[in-house]
PDB file of C-alpha atoms in Angstrom:
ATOM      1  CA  UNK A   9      -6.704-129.553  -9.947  1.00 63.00           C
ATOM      2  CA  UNK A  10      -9.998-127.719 -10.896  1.00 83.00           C
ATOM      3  CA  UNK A  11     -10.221-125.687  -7.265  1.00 88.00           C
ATOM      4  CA  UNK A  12      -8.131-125.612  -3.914  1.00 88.00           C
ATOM      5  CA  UNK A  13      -9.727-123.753  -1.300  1.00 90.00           C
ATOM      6  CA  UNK A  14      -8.883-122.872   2.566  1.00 91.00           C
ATOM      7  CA  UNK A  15     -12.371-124.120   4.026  1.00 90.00           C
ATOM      8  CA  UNK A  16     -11.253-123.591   8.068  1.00 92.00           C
ATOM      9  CA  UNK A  17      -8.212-122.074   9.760  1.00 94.00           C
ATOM     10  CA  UNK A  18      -7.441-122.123  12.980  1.00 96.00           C
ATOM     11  CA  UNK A  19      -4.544-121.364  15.560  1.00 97.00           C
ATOM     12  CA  UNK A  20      -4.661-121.740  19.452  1.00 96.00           C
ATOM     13  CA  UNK A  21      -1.681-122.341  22.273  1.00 96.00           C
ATOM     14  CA  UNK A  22      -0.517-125.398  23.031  1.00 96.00           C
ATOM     15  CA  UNK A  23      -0.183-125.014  27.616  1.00 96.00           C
ATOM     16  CA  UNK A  24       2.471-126.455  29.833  1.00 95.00           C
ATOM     17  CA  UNK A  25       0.501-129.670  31.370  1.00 93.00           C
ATOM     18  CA  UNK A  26       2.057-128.057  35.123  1.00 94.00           C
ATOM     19  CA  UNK A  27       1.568-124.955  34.876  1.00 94.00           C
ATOM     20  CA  UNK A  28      -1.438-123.833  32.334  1.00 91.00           C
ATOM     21  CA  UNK A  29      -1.008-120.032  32.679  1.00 94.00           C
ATOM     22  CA  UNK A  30       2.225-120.958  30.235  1.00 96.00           C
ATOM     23  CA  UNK A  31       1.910-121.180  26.234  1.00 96.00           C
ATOM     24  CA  UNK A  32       4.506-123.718  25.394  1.00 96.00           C
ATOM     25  CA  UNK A  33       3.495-123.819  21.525  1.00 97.00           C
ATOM     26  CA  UNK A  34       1.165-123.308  18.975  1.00 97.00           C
ATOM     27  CA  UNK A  35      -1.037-125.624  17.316  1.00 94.00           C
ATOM     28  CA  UNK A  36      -2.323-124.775  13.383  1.00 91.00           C
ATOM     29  CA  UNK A  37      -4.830-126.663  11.811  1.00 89.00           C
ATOM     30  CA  UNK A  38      -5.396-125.514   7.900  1.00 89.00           C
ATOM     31  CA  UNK A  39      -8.130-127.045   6.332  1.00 89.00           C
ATOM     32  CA  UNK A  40      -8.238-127.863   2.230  1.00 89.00           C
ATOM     33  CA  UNK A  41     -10.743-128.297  -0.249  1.00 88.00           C
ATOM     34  CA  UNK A  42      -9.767-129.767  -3.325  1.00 89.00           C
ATOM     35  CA  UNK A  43     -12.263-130.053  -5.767  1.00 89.00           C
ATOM     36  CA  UNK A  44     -11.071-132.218  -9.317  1.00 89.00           C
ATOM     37  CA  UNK A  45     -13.350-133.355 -12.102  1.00 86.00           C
ATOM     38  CA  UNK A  46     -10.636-136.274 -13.098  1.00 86.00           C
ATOM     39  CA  UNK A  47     -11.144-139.089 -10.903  1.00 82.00           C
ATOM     40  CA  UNK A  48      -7.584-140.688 -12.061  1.00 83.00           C
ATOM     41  CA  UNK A  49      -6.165-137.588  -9.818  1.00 86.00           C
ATOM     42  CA  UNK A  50      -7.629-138.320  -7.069  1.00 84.00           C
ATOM     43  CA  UNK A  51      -4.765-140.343  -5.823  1.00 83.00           C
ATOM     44  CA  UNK A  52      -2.615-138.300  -6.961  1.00 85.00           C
ATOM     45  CA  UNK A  53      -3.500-135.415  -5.004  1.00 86.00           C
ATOM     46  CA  UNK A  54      -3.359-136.800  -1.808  1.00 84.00           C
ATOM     47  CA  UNK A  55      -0.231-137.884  -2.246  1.00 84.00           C
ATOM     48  CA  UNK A  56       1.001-134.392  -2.957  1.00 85.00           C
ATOM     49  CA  UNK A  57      -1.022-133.353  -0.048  1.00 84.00           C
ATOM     50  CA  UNK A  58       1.148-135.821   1.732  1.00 83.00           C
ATOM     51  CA  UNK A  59       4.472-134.210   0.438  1.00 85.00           C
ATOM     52  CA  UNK A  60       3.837-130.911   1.619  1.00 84.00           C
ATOM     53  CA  UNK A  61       3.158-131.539   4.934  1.00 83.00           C
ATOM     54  CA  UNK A  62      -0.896-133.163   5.324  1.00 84.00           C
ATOM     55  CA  UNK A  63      -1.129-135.500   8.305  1.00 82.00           C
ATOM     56  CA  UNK A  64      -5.169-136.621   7.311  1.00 81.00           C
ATOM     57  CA  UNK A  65      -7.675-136.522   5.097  1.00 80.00           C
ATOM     58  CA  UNK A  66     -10.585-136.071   6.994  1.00 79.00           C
ATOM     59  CA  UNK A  67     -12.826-137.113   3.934  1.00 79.00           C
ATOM     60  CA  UNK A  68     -12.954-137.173   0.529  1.00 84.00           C
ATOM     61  CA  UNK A  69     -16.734-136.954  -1.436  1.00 85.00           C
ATOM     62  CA  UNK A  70     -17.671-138.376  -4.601  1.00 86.00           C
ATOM     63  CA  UNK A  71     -20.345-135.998  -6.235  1.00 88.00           C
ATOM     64  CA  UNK A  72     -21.630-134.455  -9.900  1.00 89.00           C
ATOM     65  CA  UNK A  73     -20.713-131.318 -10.887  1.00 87.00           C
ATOM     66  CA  UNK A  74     -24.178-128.880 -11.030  1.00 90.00           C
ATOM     67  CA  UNK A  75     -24.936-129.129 -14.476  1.00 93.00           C
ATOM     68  CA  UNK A  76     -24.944-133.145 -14.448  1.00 92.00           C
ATOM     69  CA  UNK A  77     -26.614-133.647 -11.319  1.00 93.00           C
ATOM     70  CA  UNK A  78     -29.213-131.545 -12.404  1.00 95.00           C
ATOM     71  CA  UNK A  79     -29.358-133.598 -15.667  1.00 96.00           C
ATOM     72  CA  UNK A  80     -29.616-136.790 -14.054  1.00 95.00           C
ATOM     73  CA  UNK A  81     -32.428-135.784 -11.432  1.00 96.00           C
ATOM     74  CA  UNK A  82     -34.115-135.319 -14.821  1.00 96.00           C
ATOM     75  CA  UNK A  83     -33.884-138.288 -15.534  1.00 96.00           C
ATOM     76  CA  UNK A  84     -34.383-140.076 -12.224  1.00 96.00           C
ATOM     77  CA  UNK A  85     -38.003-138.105 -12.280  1.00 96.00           C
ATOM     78  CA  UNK A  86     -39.089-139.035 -15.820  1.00 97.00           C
ATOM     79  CA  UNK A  87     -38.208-143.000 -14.470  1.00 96.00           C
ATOM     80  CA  UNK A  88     -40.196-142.413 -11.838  1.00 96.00           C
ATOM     81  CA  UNK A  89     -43.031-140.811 -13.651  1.00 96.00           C
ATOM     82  CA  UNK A  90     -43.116-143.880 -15.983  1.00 96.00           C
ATOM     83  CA  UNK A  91     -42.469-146.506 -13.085  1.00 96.00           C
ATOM     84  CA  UNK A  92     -45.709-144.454 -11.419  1.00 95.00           C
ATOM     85  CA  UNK A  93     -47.712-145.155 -15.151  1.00 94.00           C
ATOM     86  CA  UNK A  94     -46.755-148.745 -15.081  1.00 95.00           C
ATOM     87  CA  UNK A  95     -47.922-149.487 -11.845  1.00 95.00           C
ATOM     88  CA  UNK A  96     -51.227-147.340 -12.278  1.00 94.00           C
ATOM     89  CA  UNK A  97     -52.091-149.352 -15.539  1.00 93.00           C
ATOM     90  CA  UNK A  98     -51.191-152.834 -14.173  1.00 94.00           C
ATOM     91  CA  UNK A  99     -53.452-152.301 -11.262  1.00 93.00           C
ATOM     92  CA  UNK A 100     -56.165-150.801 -13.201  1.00 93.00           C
ATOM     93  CA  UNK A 101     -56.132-153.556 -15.237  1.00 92.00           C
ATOM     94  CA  UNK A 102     -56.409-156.047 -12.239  1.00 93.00           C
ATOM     95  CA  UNK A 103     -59.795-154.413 -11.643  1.00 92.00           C
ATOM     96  CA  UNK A 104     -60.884-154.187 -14.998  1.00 91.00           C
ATOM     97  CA  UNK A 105     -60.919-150.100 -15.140  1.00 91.00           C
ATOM     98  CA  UNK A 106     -59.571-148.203 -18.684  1.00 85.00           C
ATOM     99  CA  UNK A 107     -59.518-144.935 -19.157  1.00 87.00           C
ATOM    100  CA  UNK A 108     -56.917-143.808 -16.586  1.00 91.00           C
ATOM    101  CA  UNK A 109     -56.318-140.081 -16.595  1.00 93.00           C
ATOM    102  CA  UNK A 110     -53.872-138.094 -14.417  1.00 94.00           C
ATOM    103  CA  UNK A 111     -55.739-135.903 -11.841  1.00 95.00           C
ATOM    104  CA  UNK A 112     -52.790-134.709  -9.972  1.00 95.00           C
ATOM    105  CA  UNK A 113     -48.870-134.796  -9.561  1.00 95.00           C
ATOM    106  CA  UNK A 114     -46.648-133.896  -6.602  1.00 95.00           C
ATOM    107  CA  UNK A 115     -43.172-134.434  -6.639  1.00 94.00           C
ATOM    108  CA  UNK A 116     -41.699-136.077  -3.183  1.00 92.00           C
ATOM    109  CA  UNK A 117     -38.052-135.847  -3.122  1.00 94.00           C
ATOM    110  CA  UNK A 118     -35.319-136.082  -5.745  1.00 94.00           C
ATOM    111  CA  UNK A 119     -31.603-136.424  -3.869  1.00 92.00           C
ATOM    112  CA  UNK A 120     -28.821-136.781  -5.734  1.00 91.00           C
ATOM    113  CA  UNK A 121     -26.306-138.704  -3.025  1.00 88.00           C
ATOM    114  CA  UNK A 122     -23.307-138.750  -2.922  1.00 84.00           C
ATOM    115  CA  UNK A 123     -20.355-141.186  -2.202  1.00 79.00           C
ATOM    116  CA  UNK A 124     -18.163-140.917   1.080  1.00 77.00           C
ATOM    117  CA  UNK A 125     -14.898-142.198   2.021  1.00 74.00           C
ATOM    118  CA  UNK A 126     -14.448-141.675   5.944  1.00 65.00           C
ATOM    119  CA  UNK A 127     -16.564-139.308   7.885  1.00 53.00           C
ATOM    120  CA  UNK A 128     -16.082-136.510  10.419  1.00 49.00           C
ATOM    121  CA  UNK A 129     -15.338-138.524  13.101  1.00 49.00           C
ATOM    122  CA  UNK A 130     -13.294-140.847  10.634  1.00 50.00           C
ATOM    123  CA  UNK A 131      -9.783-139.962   9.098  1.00 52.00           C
ATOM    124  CA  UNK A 132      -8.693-141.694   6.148  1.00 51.00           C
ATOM    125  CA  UNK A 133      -5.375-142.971   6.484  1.00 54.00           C
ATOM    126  CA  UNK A 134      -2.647-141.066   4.710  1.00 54.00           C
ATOM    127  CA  UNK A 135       0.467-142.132   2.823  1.00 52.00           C
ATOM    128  CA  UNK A 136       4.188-141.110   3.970  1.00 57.00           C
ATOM    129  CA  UNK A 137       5.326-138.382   1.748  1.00 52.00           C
ATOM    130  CA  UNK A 138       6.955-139.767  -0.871  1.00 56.00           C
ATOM    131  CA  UNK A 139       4.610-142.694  -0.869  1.00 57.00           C
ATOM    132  CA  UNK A 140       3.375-143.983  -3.778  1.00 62.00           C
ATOM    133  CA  UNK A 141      -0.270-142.393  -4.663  1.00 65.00           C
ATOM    134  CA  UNK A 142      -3.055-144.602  -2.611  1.00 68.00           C
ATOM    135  CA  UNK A 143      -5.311-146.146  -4.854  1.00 71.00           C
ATOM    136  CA  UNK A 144      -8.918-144.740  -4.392  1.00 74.00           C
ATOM    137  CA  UNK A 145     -11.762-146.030  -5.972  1.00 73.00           C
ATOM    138  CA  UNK A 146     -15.119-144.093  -6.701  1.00 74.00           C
ATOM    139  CA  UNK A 147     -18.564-145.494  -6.371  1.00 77.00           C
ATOM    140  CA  UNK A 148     -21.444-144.866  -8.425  1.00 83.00           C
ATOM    141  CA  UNK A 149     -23.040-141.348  -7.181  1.00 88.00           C
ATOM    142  CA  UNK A 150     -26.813-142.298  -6.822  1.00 92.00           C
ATOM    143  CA  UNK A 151     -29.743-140.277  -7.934  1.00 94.00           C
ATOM    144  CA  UNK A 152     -33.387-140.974  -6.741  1.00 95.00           C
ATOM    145  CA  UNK A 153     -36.882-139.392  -7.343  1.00 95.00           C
ATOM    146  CA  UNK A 154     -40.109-140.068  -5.128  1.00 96.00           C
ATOM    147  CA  UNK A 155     -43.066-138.877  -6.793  1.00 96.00           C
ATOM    148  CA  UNK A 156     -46.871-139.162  -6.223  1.00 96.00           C
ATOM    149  CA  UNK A 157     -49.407-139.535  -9.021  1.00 95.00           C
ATOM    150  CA  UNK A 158     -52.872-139.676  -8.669  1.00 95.00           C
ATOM    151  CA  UNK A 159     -54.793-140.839 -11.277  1.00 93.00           C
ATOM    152  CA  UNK A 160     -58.963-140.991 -12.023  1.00 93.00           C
ATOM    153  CA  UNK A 161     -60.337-143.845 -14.180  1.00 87.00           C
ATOM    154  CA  UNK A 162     -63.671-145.180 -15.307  1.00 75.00           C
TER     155      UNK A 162
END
């Protein structure tokens, strides 16, 4: 495991359903982050989650790790700079215009999204301790870029 951290804590009395001025128990809820850059551990994990105790996973987030998701927004914007040329030259040359120069360039958006399993309002199920490791399989994170080009031609 690259990084386990406690990301929310929280402890509050559990009342008598008769009389609520009475503190029967005490409820805990301990919230994990566990971050991992080998996928094939994934499994794993929660399954060790499960034998110490974990009753959910609330989620669990497929992403890049800083240096690669900047490396492929890189990438997503040169695409889209070239995809942007492409188009500019094909429709030029619908119209019979050359000479297409850039005049101006604004990136949009570039998002890097990443993949989900379950949501906030949506537990994944967990394994009895002991269990063997669920199988969890990652999807491809995306990466998109939205540019705008404007380009002058004669």
């Amino acid at each position: 495991m690259d990084e386990v951290r406690t990301s929310y804590f929280s402890i509050s009395p559990v009342r008598n359903t008769t009389d609520y001025t009475k503190i029967v128990a005490y409820k805990a809820y301990n919230e994990v982050t566990v971050e991992i850059s080998d996928l094939e551990e994934v499994g794993e994990v929660i399954s060790k989650a499960a034998d110490a105790g974990a009753n959910n996973v609330q989620r669990i987030e497929f992403g890049l790790t800083e240096a690669e998701e900047k490396k492929q927004k890189n990438e997503a914007i040169k695409k889209a700079c070239a995809d942007a040329e492409s188009k500019a030259y094909e429709i030029a040359s619908s119209f019979d215009l050359a000479n297409l120069r850039v005049a101006s360039v604004r990136e949009s958006s570039v998002y890097a999204y990443s993949y989900r399993v379950g949501g906030f309002n949506e537990d994944v199920p967990m394994a009895k301790a002991g269990a063997m490791a669920p199988p969890i399989s990652p999807k491809t994170v995306e990466v998109s870029a939205t540019i705008e080009v404007v380009y002058e031609c004669s």
